[in-house]
PDB file of N, CA and C in Angstrom:
ATOM      1  N   MET U   1    -143.050 144.693 147.090  1.00  0.00           N
ATOM      2  CA  MET U   1    -141.604 144.638 146.986  1.00  0.00           C
ATOM      3  C   MET U   1    -141.060 144.650 148.396  1.00  0.00           C
ATOM      4  N   SER U   2    -140.078 143.849 148.631  1.00  0.00           N
ATOM      5  CA  SER U   2    -139.496 143.857 149.970  1.00  0.00           C
ATOM      6  C   SER U   2    -138.595 145.073 150.117  1.00  0.00           C
ATOM      7  N   LEU U   3    -138.136 145.270 151.315  1.00  0.00           N
ATOM      8  CA  LEU U   3    -137.250 146.391 151.614  1.00  0.00           C
ATOM      9  C   LEU U   3    -135.823 145.886 151.710  1.00  0.00           C
ATOM     10  N   ILE U   4    -134.880 146.822 151.700  1.00  0.00           N
ATOM     11  CA  ILE U   4    -133.466 146.481 151.817  1.00  0.00           C
ATOM     12  C   ILE U   4    -132.803 147.516 152.729  1.00  0.00           C
ATOM     13  N   ILE U   5    -131.809 147.095 153.457  1.00  0.00           N
ATOM     14  CA  ILE U   5    -131.041 148.017 154.300  1.00  0.00           C
ATOM     15  C   ILE U   5    -129.743 148.323 153.570  1.00  0.00           C
ATOM     16  N   THR U   6    -129.486 149.605 153.361  1.00  0.00           N
ATOM     17  CA  THR U   6    -128.296 150.018 152.615  1.00  0.00           C
ATOM     18  C   THR U   6    -127.089 150.155 153.535  1.00  0.00           C
ATOM     19  N   ASP U   7    -125.939 150.383 152.919  1.00  0.00           N
ATOM     20  CA  ASP U   7    -124.708 150.485 153.714  1.00  0.00           C
ATOM     21  C   ASP U   7    -124.617 151.770 154.529  1.00  0.00           C
ATOM     22  N   GLU U   8    -125.648 152.614 154.488  1.00  0.00           N
ATOM     23  CA  GLU U   8    -125.695 153.771 155.379  1.00  0.00           C
ATOM     24  C   GLU U   8    -126.128 153.375 156.796  1.00  0.00           C
ATOM     25  N   CYS U   9    -126.501 152.110 156.967  1.00  0.00           N
ATOM     26  CA  CYS U   9    -126.938 151.601 158.264  1.00  0.00           C
ATOM     27  C   CYS U   9    -125.857 151.850 159.317  1.00  0.00           C
ATOM     28  N   ILE U  10    -126.284 152.344 160.482  1.00  0.00           N
ATOM     29  CA  ILE U  10    -125.334 152.631 161.570  1.00  0.00           C
ATOM     30  C   ILE U  10    -125.428 151.591 162.693  1.00  0.00           C
ATOM     31  N   ASN U  11    -126.134 150.475 162.432  1.00  0.00           N
ATOM     32  CA  ASN U  11    -126.283 149.406 163.421  1.00  0.00           C
ATOM     33  C   ASN U  11    -126.828 149.902 164.749  1.00  0.00           C
ATOM     34  N   CYS U  12    -127.851 150.713 164.670  1.00  0.00           N
ATOM     35  CA  CYS U  12    -128.416 151.283 165.894  1.00  0.00           C
ATOM     36  C   CYS U  12    -129.347 150.317 166.626  1.00  0.00           C
ATOM     37  N   ASP U  13    -129.700 149.208 165.990  1.00  0.00           N
ATOM     38  CA  ASP U  13    -130.504 148.151 166.606  1.00  0.00           C
ATOM     39  C   ASP U  13    -131.989 148.467 166.783  1.00  0.00           C
ATOM     40  N   VAL U  14    -132.504 149.549 166.216  1.00  0.00           N
ATOM     41  CA  VAL U  14    -133.916 149.855 166.453  1.00  0.00           C
ATOM     42  C   VAL U  14    -134.860 149.157 165.485  1.00  0.00           C
ATOM     43  N   CYS U  15    -134.393 148.759 164.314  1.00  0.00           N
ATOM     44  CA  CYS U  15    -135.290 148.163 163.323  1.00  0.00           C
ATOM     45  C   CYS U  15    -135.634 146.706 163.615  1.00  0.00           C
ATOM     46  N   GLU U  16    -134.673 145.939 164.058  1.00  0.00           N
ATOM     47  CA  GLU U  16    -134.871 144.495 164.229  1.00  0.00           C
ATOM     48  C   GLU U  16    -136.079 144.143 165.088  1.00  0.00           C
ATOM     49  N   PRO U  17    -136.229 144.704 166.281  1.00  0.00           N
ATOM     50  CA  PRO U  17    -137.372 144.309 167.108  1.00  0.00           C
ATOM     51  C   PRO U  17    -138.720 144.820 166.583  1.00  0.00           C
ATOM     52  N   GLU U  18    -138.708 145.759 165.657  1.00  0.00           N
ATOM     53  CA  GLU U  18    -139.953 146.306 165.116  1.00  0.00           C
ATOM     54  C   GLU U  18    -140.583 145.427 164.042  1.00  0.00           C
ATOM     55  N   CYS U  19    -139.818 144.508 163.461  1.00  0.00           N
ATOM     56  CA  CYS U  19    -140.300 143.705 162.340  1.00  0.00           C
ATOM     57  C   CYS U  19    -141.226 142.592 162.821  1.00  0.00           C
ATOM     58  N   PRO U  20    -142.504 142.623 162.426  1.00  0.00           N
ATOM     59  CA  PRO U  20    -143.432 141.593 162.889  1.00  0.00           C
ATOM     60  C   PRO U  20    -143.187 140.223 162.258  1.00  0.00           C
ATOM     61  N   ASN U  21    -142.431 140.180 161.167  1.00  0.00           N
ATOM     62  CA  ASN U  21    -142.150 138.914 160.488  1.00  0.00           C
ATOM     63  C   ASN U  21    -140.763 138.351 160.806  1.00  0.00           C
ATOM     64  N   GLU U  22    -140.035 139.029 161.676  1.00  0.00           N
ATOM     65  CA  GLU U  22    -138.668 138.636 162.022  1.00  0.00           C
ATOM     66  C   GLU U  22    -137.795 138.504 160.774  1.00  0.00           C
ATOM     67  N   ALA U  23    -137.979 139.454 159.842  1.00  0.00           N
ATOM     68  CA  ALA U  23    -137.224 139.449 158.587  1.00  0.00           C
ATOM     69  C   ALA U  23    -135.878 140.150 158.703  1.00  0.00           C
ATOM     70  N   ILE U  24    -135.663 140.882 159.786  1.00  0.00           N
ATOM     71  CA  ILE U  24    -134.430 141.661 159.955  1.00  0.00           C
ATOM     72  C   ILE U  24    -133.494 140.939 160.918  1.00  0.00           C
ATOM     73  N   SER U  25    -132.230 140.837 160.494  1.00  0.00           N
ATOM     74  CA  SER U  25    -131.215 140.211 161.344  1.00  0.00           C
ATOM     75  C   SER U  25    -129.881 140.915 161.133  1.00  0.00           C
ATOM     76  N   GLN U  26    -128.974 140.704 162.061  1.00  0.00           N
ATOM     77  CA  GLN U  26    -127.643 141.291 161.960  1.00  0.00           C
ATOM     78  C   GLN U  26    -126.839 140.529 160.920  1.00  0.00           C
ATOM     79  N   GLY U  27    -126.313 141.236 159.930  1.00  0.00           N
ATOM     80  CA  GLY U  27    -125.447 140.628 158.934  1.00  0.00           C
ATOM     81  C   GLY U  27    -124.000 140.744 159.375  1.00  0.00           C
ATOM     82  N   GLU U  28    -123.081 140.510 158.459  1.00  0.00           N
ATOM     83  CA  GLU U  28    -121.659 140.592 158.808  1.00  0.00           C
ATOM     84  C   GLU U  28    -121.252 141.994 159.227  1.00  0.00           C
ATOM     85  N   GLU U  29    -121.781 143.002 158.533  1.00  0.00           N
ATOM     86  CA  GLU U  29    -121.405 144.383 158.859  1.00  0.00           C
ATOM     87  C   GLU U  29    -122.588 145.256 159.245  1.00  0.00           C
ATOM     88  N   ILE U  30    -123.734 145.031 158.601  1.00  0.00           N
ATOM     89  CA  ILE U  30    -124.928 145.816 158.889  1.00  0.00           C
ATOM     90  C   ILE U  30    -126.122 144.872 158.979  1.00  0.00           C
ATOM     91  N   TYR U  31    -127.242 145.425 159.404  1.00  0.00           N
ATOM     92  CA  TYR U  31    -128.468 144.632 159.439  1.00  0.00           C
ATOM     93  C   TYR U  31    -128.902 144.302 158.018  1.00  0.00           C
ATOM     94  N   GLN U  32    -129.654 143.209 157.878  1.00  0.00           N
ATOM     95  CA  GLN U  32    -130.139 142.801 156.571  1.00  0.00           C
ATOM     96  C   GLN U  32    -131.590 142.366 156.687  1.00  0.00           C
ATOM     97  N   ILE U  33    -132.286 142.401 155.550  1.00  0.00           N
ATOM     98  CA  ILE U  33    -133.687 142.008 155.503  1.00  0.00           C
ATOM     99  C   ILE U  33    -133.822 140.793 154.601  1.00  0.00           C
ATOM    100  N   ASP U  34    -134.471 139.753 155.104  1.00  0.00           N
ATOM    101  CA  ASP U  34    -134.741 138.550 154.318  1.00  0.00           C
ATOM    102  C   ASP U  34    -135.935 138.846 153.412  1.00  0.00           C
ATOM    103  N   PRO U  35    -135.736 138.917 152.097  1.00  0.00           N
ATOM    104  CA  PRO U  35    -136.835 139.261 151.201  1.00  0.00           C
ATOM    105  C   PRO U  35    -137.959 138.221 151.198  1.00  0.00           C
ATOM    106  N   ASN U  36    -137.676 137.014 151.650  1.00  0.00           N
ATOM    107  CA  ASN U  36    -138.703 135.982 151.721  1.00  0.00           C
ATOM    108  C   ASN U  36    -139.647 136.170 152.907  1.00  0.00           C
ATOM    109  N   LYS U  37    -139.240 137.010 153.854  1.00  0.00           N
ATOM    110  CA  LYS U  37    -140.072 137.273 155.032  1.00  0.00           C
ATOM    111  C   LYS U  37    -140.633 138.688 155.061  1.00  0.00           C
ATOM    112  N   CYS U  38    -140.070 139.594 154.287  1.00  0.00           N
ATOM    113  CA  CYS U  38    -140.500 140.997 154.318  1.00  0.00           C
ATOM    114  C   CYS U  38    -141.796 141.184 153.537  1.00  0.00           C
ATOM    115  N   THR U  39    -142.811 141.713 154.207  1.00  0.00           N
ATOM    116  CA  THR U  39    -144.085 142.044 153.572  1.00  0.00           C
ATOM    117  C   THR U  39    -144.337 143.548 153.613  1.00  0.00           C
ATOM    118  N   GLU U  40    -143.303 144.322 153.941  1.00  0.00           N
ATOM    119  CA  GLU U  40    -143.452 145.768 154.149  1.00  0.00           C
ATOM    120  C   GLU U  40    -144.520 146.044 155.202  1.00  0.00           C
ATOM    121  N   CYS U  41    -144.683 145.114 156.117  1.00  0.00           N
ATOM    122  CA  CYS U  41    -145.646 145.159 157.218  1.00  0.00           C
ATOM    123  C   CYS U  41    -147.098 145.031 156.768  1.00  0.00           C
ATOM    124  N   VAL U  42    -147.329 144.664 155.491  1.00  0.00           N
ATOM    125  CA  VAL U  42    -148.684 144.390 155.020  1.00  0.00           C
ATOM    126  C   VAL U  42    -149.291 143.313 155.912  1.00  0.00           C
ATOM    127  N   GLY U  43    -150.520 143.549 156.343  1.00  0.00           N
ATOM    128  CA  GLY U  43    -151.200 142.611 157.228  1.00  0.00           C
ATOM    129  C   GLY U  43    -150.991 142.920 158.699  1.00  0.00           C
ATOM    130  N   HIS U  44    -149.954 143.682 159.000  1.00  0.00           N
ATOM    131  CA  HIS U  44    -149.656 144.032 160.393  1.00  0.00           C
ATOM    132  C   HIS U  44    -149.875 145.519 160.665  1.00  0.00           C
ATOM    133  N   TYR U  45    -149.319 146.367 159.812  1.00  0.00           N
ATOM    134  CA  TYR U  45    -149.363 147.819 159.998  1.00  0.00           C
ATOM    135  C   TYR U  45    -149.605 148.508 158.660  1.00  0.00           C
ATOM    136  N   ASP U  46    -149.961 149.773 158.715  1.00  0.00           N
ATOM    137  CA  ASP U  46    -150.191 150.550 157.497  1.00  0.00           C
ATOM    138  C   ASP U  46    -148.898 150.963 156.811  1.00  0.00           C
ATOM    139  N   GLU U  47    -147.810 151.028 157.572  1.00  0.00           N
ATOM    140  CA  GLU U  47    -146.514 151.436 157.029  1.00  0.00           C
ATOM    141  C   GLU U  47    -145.422 150.528 157.582  1.00  0.00           C
ATOM    142  N   PRO U  48    -144.345 150.342 156.818  1.00  0.00           N
ATOM    143  CA  PRO U  48    -143.229 149.532 157.321  1.00  0.00           C
ATOM    144  C   PRO U  48    -142.654 150.138 158.608  1.00  0.00           C
ATOM    145  N   GLN U  49    -142.662 149.345 159.650  1.00  0.00           N
ATOM    146  CA  GLN U  49    -142.219 149.841 160.954  1.00  0.00           C
ATOM    147  C   GLN U  49    -140.720 150.126 161.003  1.00  0.00           C
ATOM    148  N   CYS U  50    -139.925 149.339 160.286  1.00  0.00           N
ATOM    149  CA  CYS U  50    -138.476 149.580 160.283  1.00  0.00           C
ATOM    150  C   CYS U  50    -138.157 150.944 159.669  1.00  0.00           C
ATOM    151  N   VAL U  51    -138.883 151.308 158.626  1.00  0.00           N
ATOM    152  CA  VAL U  51    -138.678 152.610 157.979  1.00  0.00           C
ATOM    153  C   VAL U  51    -139.055 153.725 158.948  1.00  0.00           C
ATOM    154  N   GLN U  52    -140.132 153.513 159.704  1.00  0.00           N
ATOM    155  CA  GLN U  52    -140.601 154.522 160.649  1.00  0.00           C
ATOM    156  C   GLN U  52    -139.575 154.831 161.744  1.00  0.00           C
ATOM    157  N   VAL U  53    -138.853 153.805 162.204  1.00  0.00           N
ATOM    158  CA  VAL U  53    -137.935 154.017 163.323  1.00  0.00           C
ATOM    159  C   VAL U  53    -136.491 154.292 162.903  1.00  0.00           C
ATOM    160  N   CYS U  54    -136.158 154.072 161.654  1.00  0.00           N
ATOM    161  CA  CYS U  54    -134.765 154.235 161.207  1.00  0.00           C
ATOM    162  C   CYS U  54    -134.322 155.693 161.282  1.00  0.00           C
ATOM    163  N   PRO U  55    -133.280 155.990 162.056  1.00  0.00           N
ATOM    164  CA  PRO U  55    -132.841 157.378 162.211  1.00  0.00           C
ATOM    165  C   PRO U  55    -132.012 157.912 161.037  1.00  0.00           C
ATOM    166  N   VAL U  56    -131.556 157.033 160.152  1.00  0.00           N
ATOM    167  CA  VAL U  56    -130.708 157.503 159.042  1.00  0.00           C
ATOM    168  C   VAL U  56    -131.343 157.273 157.672  1.00  0.00           C
ATOM    169  N   ASP U  57    -132.590 156.846 157.635  1.00  0.00           N
ATOM    170  CA  ASP U  57    -133.321 156.686 156.378  1.00  0.00           C
ATOM    171  C   ASP U  57    -132.560 155.802 155.388  1.00  0.00           C
ATOM    172  N   CYS U  58    -132.213 154.591 155.833  1.00  0.00           N
ATOM    173  CA  CYS U  58    -131.417 153.680 154.990  1.00  0.00           C
ATOM    174  C   CYS U  58    -132.180 152.426 154.587  1.00  0.00           C
ATOM    175  N   ILE U  59    -133.526 152.498 154.564  1.00  0.00           N
ATOM    176  CA  ILE U  59    -134.318 151.311 154.242  1.00  0.00           C
ATOM    177  C   ILE U  59    -135.288 151.623 153.091  1.00  0.00           C
ATOM    178  N   PRO U  60    -134.798 151.583 151.859  1.00  0.00           N
ATOM    179  CA  PRO U  60    -135.670 151.795 150.696  1.00  0.00           C
ATOM    180  C   PRO U  60    -136.273 150.480 150.208  1.00  0.00           C
ATOM    181  N   LYS U  61    -137.118 150.576 149.202  1.00  0.00           N
ATOM    182  CA  LYS U  61    -137.652 149.381 148.542  1.00  0.00           C
ATOM    183  C   LYS U  61    -136.522 148.722 147.768  1.00  0.00           C
ATOM    184  N   ASP U  62    -136.544 147.408 147.719  1.00  0.00           N
ATOM    185  CA  ASP U  62    -135.509 146.629 147.041  1.00  0.00           C
ATOM    186  C   ASP U  62    -135.929 146.372 145.598  1.00  0.00           C
ATOM    187  N   ALA U  63    -135.287 147.041 144.660  1.00  0.00           N
ATOM    188  CA  ALA U  63    -135.627 146.917 143.243  1.00  0.00           C
ATOM    189  C   ALA U  63    -135.392 145.504 142.704  1.00  0.00           C
ATOM    190  N   ASN U  64    -134.621 144.707 143.424  1.00  0.00           N
ATOM    191  CA  ASN U  64    -134.368 143.331 143.003  1.00  0.00           C
ATOM    192  C   ASN U  64    -135.467 142.366 143.450  1.00  0.00           C
ATOM    193  N   HIS U  65    -136.398 142.852 144.240  1.00  0.00           N
ATOM    194  CA  HIS U  65    -137.495 142.012 144.735  1.00  0.00           C
ATOM    195  C   HIS U  65    -138.818 142.770 144.588  1.00  0.00           C
ATOM    196  N   VAL U  66    -139.221 142.994 143.356  1.00  0.00           N
ATOM    197  CA  VAL U  66    -140.442 143.734 143.066  1.00  0.00           C
ATOM    198  C   VAL U  66    -141.658 142.843 143.324  1.00  0.00           C
ATOM    199  N   GLU U  67    -142.584 143.340 144.147  1.00  0.00           N
ATOM    200  CA  GLU U  67    -143.803 142.603 144.469  1.00  0.00           C
ATOM    201  C   GLU U  67    -144.968 143.585 144.557  1.00  0.00           C
ATOM    202  N   SER U  68    -146.129 143.161 144.077  1.00  0.00           N
ATOM    203  CA  SER U  68    -147.332 143.974 144.197  1.00  0.00           C
ATOM    204  C   SER U  68    -147.888 143.828 145.612  1.00  0.00           C
ATOM    205  N   GLU U  69    -148.860 144.652 145.955  1.00  0.00           N
ATOM    206  CA  GLU U  69    -149.482 144.532 147.267  1.00  0.00           C
ATOM    207  C   GLU U  69    -150.170 143.173 147.411  1.00  0.00           C
ATOM    208  N   ASP U  70    -150.778 142.689 146.328  1.00  0.00           N
ATOM    209  CA  ASP U  70    -151.406 141.369 146.378  1.00  0.00           C
ATOM    210  C   ASP U  70    -150.378 140.279 146.668  1.00  0.00           C
ATOM    211  N   MET U  71    -149.206 140.388 146.071  1.00  0.00           N
ATOM    212  CA  MET U  71    -148.145 139.411 146.324  1.00  0.00           C
ATOM    213  C   MET U  71    -147.681 139.483 147.780  1.00  0.00           C
ATOM    214  N   LEU U  72    -147.626 140.691 148.341  1.00  0.00           N
ATOM    215  CA  LEU U  72    -147.242 140.847 149.742  1.00  0.00           C
ATOM    216  C   LEU U  72    -148.288 140.218 150.655  1.00  0.00           C
ATOM    217  N   TRP U  73    -149.569 140.338 150.286  1.00  0.00           N
ATOM    218  CA  TRP U  73    -150.624 139.707 151.071  1.00  0.00           C
ATOM    219  C   TRP U  73    -150.500 138.190 151.042  1.00  0.00           C
ATOM    220  N   VAL U  74    -150.190 137.638 149.887  1.00  0.00           N
ATOM    221  CA  VAL U  74    -150.010 136.190 149.769  1.00  0.00           C
ATOM    222  C   VAL U  74    -148.855 135.738 150.670  1.00  0.00           C
ATOM    223  N   LYS U  75    -147.775 136.496 150.651  1.00  0.00           N
ATOM    224  CA  LYS U  75    -146.630 136.164 151.502  1.00  0.00           C
ATOM    225  C   LYS U  75    -147.019 136.257 152.982  1.00  0.00           C
ATOM    226  N   TYR U  76    -147.761 137.309 153.346  1.00  0.00           N
ATOM    227  CA  TYR U  76    -148.249 137.466 154.720  1.00  0.00           C
ATOM    228  C   TYR U  76    -149.058 136.244 155.143  1.00  0.00           C
ATOM    229  N   GLU U  77    -149.983 135.796 154.272  1.00  0.00           N
ATOM    230  CA  GLU U  77    -150.819 134.650 154.590  1.00  0.00           C
ATOM    231  C   GLU U  77    -149.981 133.388 154.795  1.00  0.00           C
ATOM    232  N   LYS U  78    -148.969 133.197 153.960  1.00  0.00           N
ATOM    233  CA  LYS U  78    -148.097 132.020 154.098  1.00  0.00           C
ATOM    234  C   LYS U  78    -147.277 132.083 155.382  1.00  0.00           C
ATOM    235  N   LEU U  79    -146.782 133.265 155.723  1.00  0.00           N
ATOM    236  CA  LEU U  79    -145.947 133.411 156.918  1.00  0.00           C
ATOM    237  C   LEU U  79    -146.730 133.274 158.214  1.00  0.00           C
ATOM    238  N   THR U  80    -147.951 133.794 158.228  1.00  0.00           N
ATOM    239  CA  THR U  80    -148.693 133.862 159.481  1.00  0.00           C
ATOM    240  C   THR U  80    -149.813 132.833 159.591  1.00  0.00           C
ATOM    241  N   GLY U  81    -150.287 132.320 158.463  1.00  0.00           N
ATOM    242  CA  GLY U  81    -151.447 131.432 158.494  1.00  0.00           C
ATOM    243  C   GLY U  81    -152.747 132.184 158.590  1.00  0.00           C
ATOM    244  N   ASN U  82    -152.676 133.510 158.630  1.00  0.00           N
ATOM    245  CA  ASN U  82    -153.865 134.358 158.686  1.00  0.00           C
ATOM    246  C   ASN U  82    -154.334 134.712 157.295  1.00  0.00           C
ATOM    247  N   LYS U  83    -155.625 134.884 157.129  1.00  0.00           N
ATOM    248  CA  LYS U  83    -156.199 135.289 155.849  1.00  0.00           C
ATOM    249  C   LYS U  83    -156.298 136.807 155.766  1.00  0.00           C
ATOM    250  N   ARG U  84    -156.265 137.292 154.535  1.00  0.00           N
ATOM    251  CA  ARG U  84    -156.430 138.732 154.284  1.00  0.00           C
ATOM    252  C   ARG U  84    -157.821 139.155 154.727  1.00  0.00           C
ATOM    253  N   PRO U  85    -157.913 140.233 155.489  1.00  0.00           N
ATOM    254  CA  PRO U  85    -159.254 140.677 155.971  1.00  0.00           C
ATOM    255  C   PRO U  85    -160.122 141.172 154.832  1.00  0.00           C
TER     256      PRO U  85
END
C-alpha cells in the first residue's frame, strides 16, 4: 500500500529528498505522494524513509491504495528496472 501525507503536514521539506522513487512533491498546500511511485521504500530500505524523518507523524498508509508487499516489489521492479533479490 502506498503512503499518504495528511493535512497535519507542516511543509518542513525533510521528506521529499528522502524518497528514493521521487514520489513526493510539493502540492498546492502540503506535500503529496504519488501512489504510482510509492513502494514504501521496498527494494531500497527496510522502512519508509519519509516516515522515519517526519517530525509530525503525518504519513500513514493510504487505505485508498492497498497493495501487498509482492505488489510493491513489482512496482519497484517497473520503476527501477532492478529485479527483486
